[in-house]
C-alpha atoms as a printed R data frame, in Angstrom:
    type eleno elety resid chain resno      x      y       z
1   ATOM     1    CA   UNK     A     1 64.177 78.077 -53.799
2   ATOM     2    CA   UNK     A     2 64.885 81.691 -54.427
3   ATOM     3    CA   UNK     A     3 65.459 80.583 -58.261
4   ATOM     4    CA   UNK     A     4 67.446 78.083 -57.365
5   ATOM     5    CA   UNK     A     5 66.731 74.318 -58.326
6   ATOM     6    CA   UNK     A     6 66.344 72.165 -55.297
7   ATOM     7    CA   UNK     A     7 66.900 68.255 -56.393
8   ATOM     8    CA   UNK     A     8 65.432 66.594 -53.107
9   ATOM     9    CA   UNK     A     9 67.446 63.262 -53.017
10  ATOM    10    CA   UNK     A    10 66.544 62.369 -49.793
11  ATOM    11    CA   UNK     A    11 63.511 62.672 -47.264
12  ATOM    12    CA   UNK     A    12 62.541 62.130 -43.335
13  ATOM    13    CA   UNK     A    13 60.233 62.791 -41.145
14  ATOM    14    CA   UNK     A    14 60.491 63.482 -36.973
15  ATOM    15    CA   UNK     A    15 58.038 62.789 -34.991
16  ATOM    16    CA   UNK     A    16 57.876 65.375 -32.360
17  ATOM    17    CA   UNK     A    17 57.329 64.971 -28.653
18  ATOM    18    CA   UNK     A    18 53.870 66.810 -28.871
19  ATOM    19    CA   UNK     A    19 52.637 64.529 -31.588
20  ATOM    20    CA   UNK     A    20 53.504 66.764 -34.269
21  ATOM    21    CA   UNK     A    21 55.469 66.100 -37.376
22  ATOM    22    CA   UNK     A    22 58.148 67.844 -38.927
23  ATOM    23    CA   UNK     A    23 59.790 66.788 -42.271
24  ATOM    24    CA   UNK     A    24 62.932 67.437 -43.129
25  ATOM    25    CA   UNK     A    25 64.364 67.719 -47.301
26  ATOM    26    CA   UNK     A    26 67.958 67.323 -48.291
27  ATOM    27    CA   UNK     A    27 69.443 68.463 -51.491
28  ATOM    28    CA   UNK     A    28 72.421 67.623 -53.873
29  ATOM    29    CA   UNK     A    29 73.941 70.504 -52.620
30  ATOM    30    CA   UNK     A    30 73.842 70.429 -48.113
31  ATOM    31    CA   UNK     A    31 70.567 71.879 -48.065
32  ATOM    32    CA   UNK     A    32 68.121 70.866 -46.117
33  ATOM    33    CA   UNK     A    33 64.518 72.127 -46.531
34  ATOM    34    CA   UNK     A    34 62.130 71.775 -43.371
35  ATOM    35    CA   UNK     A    35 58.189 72.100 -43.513
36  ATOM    36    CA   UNK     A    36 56.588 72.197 -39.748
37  ATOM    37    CA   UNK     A    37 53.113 72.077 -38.418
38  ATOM    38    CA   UNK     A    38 50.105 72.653 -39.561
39  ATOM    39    CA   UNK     A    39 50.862 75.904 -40.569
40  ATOM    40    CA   UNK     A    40 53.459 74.410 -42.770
41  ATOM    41    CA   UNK     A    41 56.494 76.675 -41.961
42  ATOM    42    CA   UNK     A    42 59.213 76.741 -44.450
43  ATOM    43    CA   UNK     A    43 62.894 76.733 -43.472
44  ATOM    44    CA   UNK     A    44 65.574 76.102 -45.850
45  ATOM    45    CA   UNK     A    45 69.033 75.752 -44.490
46  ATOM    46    CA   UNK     A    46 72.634 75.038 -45.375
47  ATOM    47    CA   UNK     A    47 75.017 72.699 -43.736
48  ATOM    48    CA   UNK     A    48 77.743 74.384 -41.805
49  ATOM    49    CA   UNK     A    49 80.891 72.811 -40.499
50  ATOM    50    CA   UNK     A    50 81.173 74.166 -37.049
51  ATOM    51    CA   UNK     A    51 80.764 73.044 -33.528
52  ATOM    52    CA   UNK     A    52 79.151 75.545 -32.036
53  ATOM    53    CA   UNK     A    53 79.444 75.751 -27.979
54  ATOM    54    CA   UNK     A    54 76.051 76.956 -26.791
55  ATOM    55    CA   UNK     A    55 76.771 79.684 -23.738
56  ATOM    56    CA   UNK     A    56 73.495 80.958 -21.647
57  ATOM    57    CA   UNK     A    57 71.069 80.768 -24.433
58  ATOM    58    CA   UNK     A    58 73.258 81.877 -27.346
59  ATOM    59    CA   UNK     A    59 75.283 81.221 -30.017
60  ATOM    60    CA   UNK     A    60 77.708 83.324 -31.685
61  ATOM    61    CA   UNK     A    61 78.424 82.199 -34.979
62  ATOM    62    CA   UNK     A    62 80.632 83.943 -37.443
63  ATOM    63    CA   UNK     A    63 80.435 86.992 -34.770
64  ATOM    64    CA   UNK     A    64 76.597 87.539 -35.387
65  ATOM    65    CA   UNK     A    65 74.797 86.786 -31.945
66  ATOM    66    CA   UNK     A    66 72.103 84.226 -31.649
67  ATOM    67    CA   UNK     A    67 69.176 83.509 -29.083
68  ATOM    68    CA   UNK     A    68 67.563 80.438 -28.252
69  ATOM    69    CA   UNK     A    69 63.966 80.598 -29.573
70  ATOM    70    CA   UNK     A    70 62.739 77.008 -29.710
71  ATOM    71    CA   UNK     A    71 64.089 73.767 -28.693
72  ATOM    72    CA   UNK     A    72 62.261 70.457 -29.311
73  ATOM    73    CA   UNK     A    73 62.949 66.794 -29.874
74  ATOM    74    CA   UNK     A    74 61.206 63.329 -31.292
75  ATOM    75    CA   UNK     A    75 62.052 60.373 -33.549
76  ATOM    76    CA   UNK     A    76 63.017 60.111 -36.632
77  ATOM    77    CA   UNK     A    77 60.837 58.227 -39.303
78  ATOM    78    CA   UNK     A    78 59.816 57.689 -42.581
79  ATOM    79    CA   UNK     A    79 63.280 57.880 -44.076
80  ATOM    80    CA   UNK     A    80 63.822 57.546 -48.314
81  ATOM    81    CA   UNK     A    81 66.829 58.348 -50.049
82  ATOM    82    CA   UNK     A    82 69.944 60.163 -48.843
83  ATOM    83    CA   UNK     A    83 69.023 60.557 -44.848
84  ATOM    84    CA   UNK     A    84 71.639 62.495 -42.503
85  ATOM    85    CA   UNK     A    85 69.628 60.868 -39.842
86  ATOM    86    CA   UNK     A    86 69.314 57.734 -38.668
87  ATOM    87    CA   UNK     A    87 65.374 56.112 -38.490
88  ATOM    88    CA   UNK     A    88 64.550 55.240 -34.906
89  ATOM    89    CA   UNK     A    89 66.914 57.294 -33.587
90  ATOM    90    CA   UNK     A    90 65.690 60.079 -31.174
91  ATOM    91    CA   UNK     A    91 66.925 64.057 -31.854
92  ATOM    92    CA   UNK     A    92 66.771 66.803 -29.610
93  ATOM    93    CA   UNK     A    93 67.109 70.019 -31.631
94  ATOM    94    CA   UNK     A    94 67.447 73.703 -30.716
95  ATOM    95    CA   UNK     A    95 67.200 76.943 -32.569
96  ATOM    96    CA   UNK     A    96 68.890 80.221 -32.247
97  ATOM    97    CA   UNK     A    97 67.708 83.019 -34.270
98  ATOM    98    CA   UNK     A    98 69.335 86.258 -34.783
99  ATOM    99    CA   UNK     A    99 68.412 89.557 -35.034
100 ATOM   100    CA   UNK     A   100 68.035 89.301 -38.865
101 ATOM   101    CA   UNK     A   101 65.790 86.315 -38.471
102 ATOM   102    CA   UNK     A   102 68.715 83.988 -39.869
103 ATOM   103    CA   UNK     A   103 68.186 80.461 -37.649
104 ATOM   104    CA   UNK     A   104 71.182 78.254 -36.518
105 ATOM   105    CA   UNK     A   105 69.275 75.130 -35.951
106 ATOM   106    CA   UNK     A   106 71.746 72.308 -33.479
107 ATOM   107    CA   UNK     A   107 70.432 69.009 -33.776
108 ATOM   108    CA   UNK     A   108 71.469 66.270 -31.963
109 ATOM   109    CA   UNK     A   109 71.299 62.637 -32.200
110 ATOM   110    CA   UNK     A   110 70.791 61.276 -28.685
111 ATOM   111    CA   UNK     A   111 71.908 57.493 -30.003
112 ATOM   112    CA   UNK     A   112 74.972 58.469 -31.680
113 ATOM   113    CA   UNK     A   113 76.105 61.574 -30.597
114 ATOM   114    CA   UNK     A   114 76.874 63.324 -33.941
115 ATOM   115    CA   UNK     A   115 75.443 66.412 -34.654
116 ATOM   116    CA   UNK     A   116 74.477 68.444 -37.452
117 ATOM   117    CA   UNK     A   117 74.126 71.987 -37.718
118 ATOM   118    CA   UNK     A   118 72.043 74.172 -40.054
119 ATOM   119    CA   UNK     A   119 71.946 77.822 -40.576
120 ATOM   120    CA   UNK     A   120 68.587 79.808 -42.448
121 ATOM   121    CA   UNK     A   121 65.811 81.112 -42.677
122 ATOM   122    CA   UNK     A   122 62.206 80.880 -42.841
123 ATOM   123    CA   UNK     A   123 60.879 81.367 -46.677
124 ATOM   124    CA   UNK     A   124 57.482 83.000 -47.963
125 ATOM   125    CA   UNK     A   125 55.882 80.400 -49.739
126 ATOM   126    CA   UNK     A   126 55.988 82.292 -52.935
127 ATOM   127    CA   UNK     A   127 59.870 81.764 -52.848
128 ATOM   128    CA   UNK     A   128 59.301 78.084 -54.260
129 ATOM   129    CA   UNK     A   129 58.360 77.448 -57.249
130 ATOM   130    CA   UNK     A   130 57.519 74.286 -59.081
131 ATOM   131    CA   UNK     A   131 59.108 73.162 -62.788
């Protein structure tokens, strides 16, 4: 990504509420690639270590101000490799985006409680490359 290798060492796939799939990439490195719908949407994120306290439909994360744009939720499947979810296990997820177009993604899992934030941005597809 971006010149940057991305050594995928572990792969799932959700199963969202409206039937759709998204499918989720992690790295050697906390990054997590996602690749939704049909119009195959890139996203690649970084794991962040916060605990963010959504208030009225934002986030404020490292004092940059974040709507909510998109919230969704489904089961995981499919999992391979190095998984930060558990398969079976139904996620609710939301997104904030900021004025930039960075995303905080929350996700939630509903069985266990834990949750993992993300922070990116969508990528052109001409930002990966293959080697």
């Amino acid at each position: 990504m971006n010149n940057n290798p991305f050594d995928c060492v572990g792969r799932w796939s959700t199963v969202l509420d409206n039937g759709e799939t998204l499918h989720w990439f992690v790295d050697t490195e906390d990054h997590v690639l996602t690749v939704a719908g049909e119009e195959e949407e890139l996203v690649f994120f970084r794991l962040v270590d916060i605990n963010p306290e959504p208030q009225e439909e934002r986030v404020i994360y490292e004092g940059v101000e974040y709507e909510n744009s998109y919230d969704d939720s489904g089961y995981v499947k499919d999992g391979s490799g190095e998984t930060l979810l558990d398969e079976d296990n139904h996620i609710t997820f939301a997104d904030y985006e900021s004025s930039e177009g960075n995303i905080l993604r929350i996700v939630t899992d509903e069985d266990t409680g834990e949750h993992l934030v993300l922070l990116g941005q969508v990528i052109a597809e001409d930002d990966v490359n293959e080697w």
